[in-house]
CSV table of C-alpha atoms in Angstrom, one decimal:
chain,number,residue,atom,x,y,z
A,1,MET,CA,245.8,48.0,61.6
A,2,ASN,CA,244.9,51.2,59.9
A,3,GLU,CA,241.5,52.6,59.3
A,4,SER,CA,241.4,51.2,55.7
A,5,ALA,CA,241.1,47.7,57.2
A,6,PRO,CA,238.7,48.0,60.3
A,7,SER,CA,239.2,45.7,63.2
A,8,LEU,CA,235.5,46.0,64.3
A,9,GLU,CA,236.7,47.4,67.6
A,10,THR,CA,234.5,50.4,67.2
A,11,SER,CA,230.7,50.6,67.1
A,12,ARG,CA,230.7,52.3,63.8
A,13,ASP,CA,232.7,49.5,62.2
A,14,ARG,CA,230.7,46.8,63.8
A,15,HIS,CA,227.5,48.4,62.2
A,16,LEU,CA,229.1,49.0,58.8
A,17,PHE,CA,231.2,45.8,58.6
A,18,GLY,CA,230.0,43.3,61.0
A,19,PRO,CA,228.1,40.1,60.0
A,20,GLY,CA,224.2,39.8,60.1
A,21,PRO,CA,221.2,41.3,58.6
A,22,LYS,CA,221.5,45.3,58.0
A,23,ARG,CA,219.2,48.2,58.4
A,24,LEU,CA,219.4,51.5,56.7
A,25,LEU,CA,217.6,54.7,57.7
A,26,ALA,CA,217.0,57.5,55.1
A,27,LEU,CA,215.7,60.9,56.1
A,28,ASP,CA,214.4,63.3,53.3
A,29,GLY,CA,215.1,67.1,53.1
A,30,GLY,CA,212.4,69.6,53.6
A,31,GLY,CA,213.3,72.5,56.0
A,32,VAL,CA,210.9,72.9,58.9
A,33,ARG,CA,208.8,70.0,57.6
A,34,GLY,CA,211.5,68.0,59.2
A,35,ALA,CA,209.0,68.1,62.2
A,36,ILE,CA,207.2,65.4,60.4
A,37,THR,CA,210.2,63.2,60.4
A,38,VAL,CA,210.8,63.7,64.0
A,39,ALA,CA,207.2,62.4,64.7
A,40,PHE,CA,207.8,59.3,62.8
A,41,LEU,CA,211.1,58.6,64.6
A,42,GLU,CA,209.5,59.0,68.0
A,43,ARG,CA,207.1,56.3,67.0
A,44,ILE,CA,209.7,53.9,65.6
A,45,GLU,CA,211.8,54.4,68.9
A,46,ALA,CA,208.8,53.8,71.1
A,47,LEU,CA,208.2,50.4,69.4
A,48,LEU,CA,211.8,49.6,69.7
A,49,ILE,CA,211.7,50.3,73.3
A,50,GLU,CA,208.8,48.3,73.9
A,51,ARG,CA,210.3,45.3,72.2
A,52,HIS,CA,214.0,45.6,73.2
A,53,GLY,CA,214.0,47.8,76.3
A,54,LYS,CA,214.6,51.4,77.4
A,55,ASP,CA,218.4,51.5,76.7
A,56,ILE,CA,218.2,51.0,72.9
A,57,ARG,CA,218.4,54.2,70.6
A,58,LEU,CA,217.9,54.4,66.9
A,59,ALA,CA,221.6,54.4,66.4
A,60,ASP,CA,221.8,51.0,68.3
A,61,TYR,CA,219.1,49.5,65.7
A,62,PHE,CA,220.2,51.0,62.3
A,63,ASP,CA,223.4,50.3,60.8
A,64,LEU,CA,223.6,53.3,58.4
A,65,ILE,CA,221.6,56.7,59.0
A,66,GLY,CA,221.8,59.3,56.3
A,67,GLY,CA,220.0,62.3,55.2
A,68,THR,CA,219.5,65.4,53.0
A,69,SER,CA,219.2,69.0,54.2
A,70,THR,CA,217.1,68.8,57.4
A,71,GLY,CA,217.5,65.2,57.3
A,72,ALA,CA,221.1,65.4,57.4
A,73,VAL,CA,220.7,67.5,60.9
A,74,ILE,CA,218.4,64.8,62.2
A,75,ALA,CA,220.4,61.8,60.9
A,76,GLY,CA,223.8,63.5,62.6
A,77,ALA,CA,222.1,63.8,66.0
A,78,LEU,CA,220.8,60.2,65.7
A,79,ALA,CA,224.2,58.9,64.8
A,80,LEU,CA,225.7,60.7,67.7
A,81,GLY,CA,223.3,58.5,69.9
A,82,TYR,CA,220.8,61.2,70.6
A,83,ARG,CA,217.3,60.0,71.4
A,84,THR,CA,214.3,61.1,69.7
A,85,ALA,CA,213.1,63.4,72.7
A,86,GLN,CA,216.4,65.2,72.4
A,87,VAL,CA,216.2,65.6,68.7
A,88,LYS,CA,212.6,67.0,69.0
A,89,ASP,CA,213.8,69.5,71.7
A,90,PHE,CA,216.6,70.6,69.5
A,91,TYR,CA,214.4,70.6,66.3
A,92,LEU,CA,211.9,72.9,67.9
A,93,LYS,CA,214.8,75.2,68.9
A,94,LEU,CA,216.5,75.0,65.5
A,95,ALA,CA,213.6,76.2,63.6
A,96,PRO,CA,213.0,79.6,65.0
A,97,SER,CA,216.9,80.1,65.3
A,98,ALA,CA,217.7,79.1,61.7
A,99,PHE,CA,214.6,80.7,59.9
A,100,LYS,CA,215.2,84.3,61.5
A,101,ARG,CA,215.3,86.9,58.7
A,102,GLY,CA,217.8,89.7,59.6
A,103,LEU,CA,216.5,93.3,59.4
A,104,PHE,CA,218.8,94.6,56.8
A,105,ARG,CA,218.9,91.7,54.3
A,106,VAL,CA,218.3,92.7,50.8
A,107,PRO,CA,216.1,90.4,48.7
A,108,ILE,CA,217.7,88.7,45.7
A,109,VAL,CA,221.1,90.2,46.5
A,110,GLN,CA,221.4,88.3,49.8
A,111,ALA,CA,220.0,85.0,50.9
A,112,LYS,CA,216.7,85.4,52.8
A,113,PHE,CA,218.1,84.2,56.1
A,114,ASP,CA,221.4,84.6,57.8
A,115,ALA,CA,223.0,81.2,58.1
A,116,HIS,CA,224.8,82.2,61.6
A,117,GLY,CA,221.6,81.0,63.5
A,118,LEU,CA,221.6,77.6,61.7
A,119,ARG,CA,225.3,77.2,62.1
A,120,LYS,CA,225.1,77.8,65.9
A,121,GLU,CA,222.3,75.3,66.4
A,122,ILE,CA,224.1,72.6,64.3
A,123,GLU,CA,227.3,73.3,66.3
A,124,ARG,CA,225.4,72.9,69.6
A,125,VAL,CA,224.7,69.4,68.6
A,126,VAL,CA,227.9,68.1,66.8
A,127,GLY,CA,230.4,70.3,68.5
A,128,ASP,CA,234.1,70.2,67.2
A,129,ARG,CA,233.8,66.7,66.0
A,130,VAL,CA,235.0,65.6,62.7
A,131,LEU,CA,233.6,62.8,60.4
A,132,SER,CA,236.0,60.1,61.9
A,133,ASN,CA,235.0,61.0,65.3
A,134,PRO,CA,234.1,57.7,67.4
A,135,ASP,CA,231.2,59.5,68.9
A,136,LEU,CA,229.4,58.6,65.7
A,137,ILE,CA,228.2,55.2,66.9
A,138,THR,CA,226.8,53.9,63.7
A,139,GLY,CA,227.2,54.6,59.9
A,140,PHE,CA,226.4,58.3,58.9
A,141,CYS,CA,225.9,59.8,55.5
A,142,ILE,CA,225.2,63.2,54.2
A,143,ILE,CA,224.3,64.5,50.8
A,144,THR,CA,225.2,67.8,49.6
A,145,LYS,CA,226.0,69.5,46.3
A,146,ARG,CA,229.3,70.9,45.1
A,147,MET,CA,228.6,73.8,42.7
A,148,ASP,CA,231.8,74.6,41.5
A,149,THR,CA,232.3,71.1,40.0
A,150,GLY,CA,228.6,70.4,39.4
A,151,SER,CA,228.8,67.2,41.4
A,152,PRO,CA,226.7,65.6,44.1
A,153,TRP,CA,228.9,64.6,47.2
A,154,ILE,CA,227.6,61.6,49.1
A,155,VAL,CA,230.0,61.7,52.3
A,156,SER,CA,230.0,59.2,55.0
A,157,ASN,CA,232.0,58.0,57.8
A,158,ASN,CA,232.9,54.8,55.9
A,159,PRO,CA,236.7,54.3,56.4
A,160,ARG,CA,236.8,52.2,53.4
A,161,ALA,CA,235.5,54.8,51.0
A,162,PRO,CA,237.4,56.6,48.3
A,163,TYR,CA,239.1,59.7,49.6
A,164,TRP,CA,238.7,58.9,53.2
A,165,GLU,CA,242.5,59.5,53.9
A,166,ASP,CA,244.4,62.6,53.3
A,167,GLY,CA,245.7,62.5,49.6
A,168,PRO,CA,248.1,64.5,47.3
A,169,GLY,CA,247.0,68.0,47.8
A,170,TYR,CA,243.6,67.3,49.2
A,171,ILE,CA,241.9,67.0,52.6
A,172,GLY,CA,240.6,63.4,53.4
A,173,ASN,CA,236.8,63.0,54.2
A,174,LYS,CA,237.8,61.7,57.7
A,175,ASN,CA,239.0,65.2,58.7
A,176,TYR,CA,235.9,67.2,57.7
A,177,PRO,CA,234.2,69.1,60.6
A,178,LEU,CA,230.6,67.7,60.9
A,179,VAL,CA,229.2,71.2,61.4
A,180,ASN,CA,230.5,72.2,57.9
A,181,LEU,CA,229.2,69.2,56.2
A,182,VAL,CA,225.8,69.4,57.7
A,183,ARG,CA,225.8,73.1,57.2
A,184,ALA,CA,226.7,72.5,53.5
A,185,SER,CA,223.8,69.9,53.1
A,186,THR,CA,221.4,72.5,54.4
A,187,ALA,CA,222.6,75.5,52.4
A,188,ALA,CA,219.3,75.8,50.4
A,189,PRO,CA,219.6,78.4,47.4
A,190,HIS,CA,217.7,81.4,48.0
A,191,PHE,CA,217.2,80.6,51.7
A,192,PHE,CA,220.9,80.3,53.0
A,193,ASP,CA,224.3,81.3,51.6
A,194,PRO,CA,226.4,78.5,50.3
A,195,GLU,CA,229.0,76.9,52.4
A,196,LEU,CA,232.7,77.1,51.6
A,197,LEU,CA,234.9,73.8,52.5
A,198,PRO,CA,238.7,73.7,52.1
A,199,ILE,CA,239.5,70.7,49.8
A,200,GLN,CA,243.2,71.4,49.2
A,201,SER,CA,245.5,70.8,52.1
A,202,LYS,CA,248.8,71.9,50.6
A,203,SER,CA,247.2,75.0,48.9
A,204,LEU,CA,245.8,76.6,52.0
A,205,PRO,CA,246.9,80.1,53.0
A,206,ASP,CA,249.2,80.2,56.1
A,207,SER,CA,246.5,81.5,58.1
A,208,LEU,CA,244.5,78.2,57.5
A,209,ALA,CA,247.4,75.8,57.4
A,210,GLN,CA,246.7,74.6,60.9
A,211,PRO,CA,244.4,71.8,61.7
A,212,ILE,CA,240.9,72.4,60.7
A,213,THR,CA,238.4,72.5,63.5
A,214,ALA,CA,234.7,73.2,63.5
A,215,SER,CA,235.0,76.4,65.6
A,216,ARG,CA,237.6,77.8,63.5
A,217,THR,CA,235.7,77.2,60.2
A,218,ALA,CA,232.7,78.4,61.8
A,219,GLN,CA,234.4,81.8,62.2
A,220,THR,CA,236.6,82.0,59.2
A,221,PHE,CA,234.5,80.8,56.5
A,222,HIS,CA,231.2,82.4,57.8
A,223,ALA,CA,233.0,85.6,57.6
A,224,MET,CA,234.0,84.9,54.1
A,225,MET,CA,230.5,84.0,53.2
A,226,GLN,CA,229.2,87.3,54.8
A,227,LYS,CA,231.5,88.9,52.1
A,228,LEU,CA,229.8,87.1,49.4
A,229,GLY,CA,226.4,89.0,50.1
A,230,LEU,CA,228.1,92.2,49.2
A,231,ARG,CA,227.8,93.9,45.9
A,232,LYS,CA,231.4,93.6,45.3
A,233,PRO,CA,232.0,89.8,45.1
A,234,VAL,CA,235.2,88.1,46.5
A,235,LYS,CA,237.3,85.9,44.3
A,236,ILE,CA,237.4,82.5,45.7
A,237,ASP,CA,240.2,80.2,44.5
A,238,PRO,CA,238.4,77.0,43.3
A,239,ASN,CA,241.6,75.0,43.8
A,240,VAL,CA,241.5,75.7,47.5
A,241,TYR,CA,237.8,75.8,48.4
A,242,GLY,CA,234.6,73.9,47.3
A,243,LEU,CA,231.4,75.8,47.0
A,244,PHE,CA,228.4,73.7,48.3
A,245,VAL,CA,224.8,74.0,48.6
A,246,ASP,CA,221.8,72.1,49.8
A,247,GLY,CA,221.6,68.4,48.8
A,248,GLY,CA,218.0,68.8,47.9
A,249,VAL,CA,219.2,70.2,44.5
A,250,THR,CA,220.5,66.8,43.6
A,251,PRO,CA,218.3,63.9,42.6
A,252,HIS,CA,218.6,62.6,46.3
A,253,ASN,CA,216.4,64.8,48.4
A,254,ASN,CA,215.0,61.4,49.3
A,255,PRO,CA,218.5,59.9,50.0
A,256,SER,CA,217.4,56.2,50.2
A,257,LEU,CA,218.6,55.2,46.7
A,258,ALA,CA,222.0,56.9,47.1
A,259,LEU,CA,222.4,55.3,50.5
A,260,PHE,CA,221.4,51.9,49.1
A,261,HIS,CA,224.2,52.4,46.5
A,262,MET,CA,226.6,53.4,49.0
A,263,ALA,CA,225.9,50.3,51.1
A,264,THR,CA,226.1,47.8,48.3
A,265,LEU,CA,228.2,48.8,45.4
A,266,THR,CA,231.7,47.5,45.5
A,267,PRO,CA,233.8,50.7,45.1
A,268,PHE,CA,232.4,51.9,48.6
A,269,GLY,CA,233.8,48.9,50.3
A,270,ILE,CA,230.8,48.2,52.5
A,271,ASN,CA,229.3,45.6,50.4
A,272,TRP,CA,226.2,44.5,52.2
A,273,SER,CA,224.4,41.4,51.2
A,274,MET,CA,221.2,41.8,49.6
A,275,GLY,CA,217.7,40.3,50.0
A,276,PRO,CA,214.6,41.0,52.0
A,277,ASP,CA,215.8,38.8,54.9
A,278,ARG,CA,219.2,40.4,54.9
A,279,LEU,CA,218.7,44.1,54.1
A,280,ALA,CA,216.0,46.5,55.3
A,281,VAL,CA,215.7,50.2,53.9
A,282,LEU,CA,213.4,52.6,55.9
A,283,SER,CA,212.7,55.8,54.3
A,284,ILE,CA,211.0,58.9,56.0
A,285,GLY,CA,209.7,61.9,54.1
A,286,THR,CA,208.8,65.4,55.1
A,287,GLY,CA,205.3,65.8,53.5
A,288,THR,CA,204.9,65.8,49.7
A,289,TYR,CA,202.3,67.2,47.4
A,290,ARG,CA,201.9,67.5,43.6
A,291,PRO,CA,202.9,71.3,42.7
A,292,ARG,CA,200.3,72.7,40.4
A,293,LEU,CA,200.4,76.0,38.7
A,294,ALA,CA,197.8,78.0,36.9
A,295,TYR,CA,199.5,80.0,34.1
A,296,ASP,CA,196.8,82.7,34.1
A,297,ALA,CA,197.5,83.4,37.8
A,298,LEU,CA,201.3,84.1,37.4
A,299,GLY,CA,200.7,87.8,36.8
A,300,PHE,CA,203.8,90.1,36.8
A,301,ALA,CA,207.1,88.5,35.5
A,302,ARG,CA,205.3,85.3,34.5
A,303,SER,CA,208.2,83.8,32.6
A,304,THR,CA,210.5,84.1,35.5
A,305,LYS,CA,208.0,82.6,38.0
A,306,LEU,CA,207.3,79.8,35.4
A,307,ALA,CA,211.0,79.1,35.1
A,308,LEU,CA,211.5,79.0,39.0
A,309,HIS,CA,208.5,76.6,39.5
A,310,ALA,CA,209.6,74.3,37.0
A,311,LEU,CA,213.0,74.1,38.6
A,312,MET,CA,211.5,73.6,42.1
A,313,SER,CA,209.1,70.9,40.7
A,314,LEU,CA,212.2,68.9,39.7
A,315,MET,CA,212.6,68.0,43.4
A,316,THR,CA,209.2,66.4,43.5
A,317,ASP,CA,209.8,64.6,40.1
A,318,ALA,CA,213.2,63.2,41.4
A,319,GLU,CA,211.5,62.3,44.8
A,320,MET,CA,208.9,60.3,42.8
A,321,LEU,CA,211.4,58.5,40.7
A,322,VAL,CA,213.3,57.5,43.8
A,323,LEU,CA,210.2,56.0,45.4
A,324,MET,CA,209.1,54.2,42.2
A,325,LEU,CA,212.7,52.6,41.9
A,326,MET,CA,212.8,51.6,45.6
A,327,GLN,CA,209.2,50.1,45.4
A,328,TRP,CA,210.2,48.0,42.4
A,329,MET,CA,213.6,47.0,43.8
A,330,GLY,CA,212.3,46.2,47.4
A,331,GLU,CA,209.8,44.2,49.1
A,332,CYS,CA,207.2,46.7,50.2
A,333,PRO,CA,204.5,45.8,52.8
A,334,ALA,CA,203.2,49.4,52.9
A,335,PRO,CA,203.3,50.8,49.3
A,336,TRP,CA,202.6,54.3,48.2
A,337,PRO,CA,200.8,54.9,44.9
A,338,ILE,CA,203.1,56.3,42.3
A,339,ASN,CA,200.8,57.7,39.8
A,340,SER,CA,197.3,56.9,38.2
A,341,GLU,CA,199.1,54.9,35.4
A,342,ILE,CA,201.6,52.8,37.6
A,343,GLY,CA,199.6,52.3,40.8
A,344,ASN,CA,202.1,50.9,43.2
A,345,LEU,CA,204.9,48.4,42.4
A,346,ALA,CA,204.6,46.1,45.4
A,347,ASN,CA,203.8,43.2,43.3
A,348,VAL,CA,206.2,43.8,40.5
A,349,VAL,CA,209.3,41.9,40.8
A,350,PRO,CA,212.6,42.8,39.0
A,351,PRO,CA,214.9,40.2,37.4
A,352,GLY,CA,216.5,38.4,40.2
A,353,GLY,CA,213.9,39.2,42.7
A,354,LYS,CA,213.6,41.8,45.5
A,355,MET,CA,216.7,43.2,46.7
A,356,PHE,CA,215.6,44.5,50.1
A,357,ARG,CA,212.7,45.1,52.4
A,358,PHE,CA,211.4,48.6,51.9
A,359,LEU,CA,209.4,51.0,54.2
A,360,ARG,CA,208.4,54.4,53.3
A,361,TYR,CA,206.7,56.7,55.9
A,362,ASP,CA,205.3,60.1,54.9
A,363,VAL,CA,202.4,62.3,54.6
A,364,ARG,CA,200.7,64.0,51.6
A,365,LEU,CA,200.1,67.6,52.0
A,366,GLU,CA,197.0,67.5,50.1
A,367,LYS,CA,193.6,68.5,51.7
A,368,ASP,CA,191.7,65.4,50.5
A,369,TRP,CA,194.4,62.9,51.7
A,370,LEU,CA,194.7,64.8,55.0
A,371,ALA,CA,190.9,64.8,55.5
A,372,HIS,CA,190.4,61.2,54.6
A,373,GLU,CA,193.6,59.5,55.9
A,374,LEU,CA,194.1,61.6,59.0
A,375,ASP,CA,190.9,63.2,59.8
A,376,CYS,CA,192.6,66.5,59.5
A,377,HIS,CA,191.0,69.4,58.0
A,378,VAL,CA,192.9,72.4,56.9
A,379,GLY,CA,192.1,75.7,55.1
A,380,ASP,CA,193.9,76.8,51.9
A,381,ASP,CA,196.0,79.4,53.8
A,382,LEU,CA,197.3,76.8,56.4
A,383,LEU,CA,197.9,74.2,53.6
A,384,GLU,CA,200.1,76.7,51.8
A,385,ARG,CA,202.1,77.4,54.9
A,386,LEU,CA,202.4,73.7,55.6
A,387,ARG,CA,204.0,73.1,52.2
A,388,GLY,CA,206.5,75.7,52.7
A,389,MET,CA,209.9,74.9,54.2
A,390,ASP,CA,210.7,78.2,56.0
A,391,ASP,CA,208.0,79.2,58.4
A,392,PRO,CA,208.9,78.2,62.0
A,393,LYS,CA,205.6,79.1,63.4
A,394,ILE,CA,204.0,76.0,61.9
A,395,VAL,CA,206.3,73.5,63.4
A,396,GLN,CA,204.0,72.4,66.0
A,397,ASN,CA,201.3,71.9,63.3
A,398,LEU,CA,203.5,69.8,61.2
A,399,TYR,CA,204.7,67.8,64.2
A,400,ASP,CA,201.0,67.1,65.2
A,401,ILE,CA,200.3,66.0,61.6
A,402,GLY,CA,203.3,63.8,61.7
A,403,CYS,CA,202.3,62.1,65.0
A,404,THR,CA,198.8,61.3,63.8
A,405,ALA,CA,200.3,59.8,60.6
A,406,ALA,CA,203.0,57.7,62.5
A,407,GLN,CA,200.4,56.2,64.8
A,408,LYS,CA,198.5,55.0,61.7
A,409,GLN,CA,201.4,54.0,59.5
A,410,VAL,CA,204.3,52.7,61.6
A,411,LYS,CA,203.4,49.0,62.7
A,412,ALA,CA,205.6,46.8,65.0
A,413,GLU,CA,205.4,43.9,62.2
A,414,HIS,CA,207.0,46.4,60.0
A,415,LEU,CA,210.1,46.6,62.2
A,416,PHE,CA,210.1,43.1,63.5
A,417,GLY,CA,208.3,41.0,60.9
């Protein structure tokens, strides 16, 4: 029996295709703010251990774990069976190594950070594994963006998905190294160089014609990307390589809707049954806020700054749209307000009824909310740093905020009700 018709012999296939209710875990992007996510995950794991015993891991409980950007890093570690204490330890080490600016990097001409440190930390977790590796003990999905074709890539270890196997002239998803996929999902424009992935198996040059491994791509493609930072650009054949950036520049920085589609839409072959008693979607954020801007404070190059701010605010708009749709479609015991017009949609039922049970855990990086909800009082300077995504010195602050929020928000009845 081939992998297109799984026999349920592997842990992955039992999670994806076995009978019974299903649980989906979706992790947002957000750079160093992923420390907030880790805090929520620790709380969830603690409640699971209290209920089921110390041997349970999040990968045992959830049937599909997916993420965008920093969420993809965490999701990959969880899908490999890591416990949250290990993820926390890895994450606290990841931030300083990943967000370390080189002494000779030129602003605008080059990305702010050298991706070598980030790649090294990712490879420390995933090693040389590829997407089909059985060490992924549950369903795993990452969100990235392929710039040369302008298309989001929602890639999973689902063996029934299109493009899983090698095809005429292209490399099947099953053979992609995890280190490259996760690095692609974290390649935030301006912060890190994009990631090159080989996509054409028969068009590869002789030097790359051997089987692809994470260690070889880590050396070869990183060297090529170093050349992209030079003033004289290198011509990259789009028929051989795809150019990938952070999944946060798709509509799926909150990947819960994308993962729901993958789990239920017929073309992907998973076809989970819907209904609040059959499907649960748990979504964890990295902190959100309303990006305000005073035009008279823009100063020099105000038109350029305004354009950049408008583009960045699209991420917040997309996240709010996803939250609104998920609340509308899902039975939501702990709803978040959408805006002053809508409020929350917990009591608004779509035609046909609620499709799943939906839980969203997050914090609002707003002074009033932090003070009222968490009794956490921060100054303007610290608040601005908390809202950033690239300051490793505030990881502990973010983690502490996440722990306080998790204790208040995550209830045992949410997981076992």
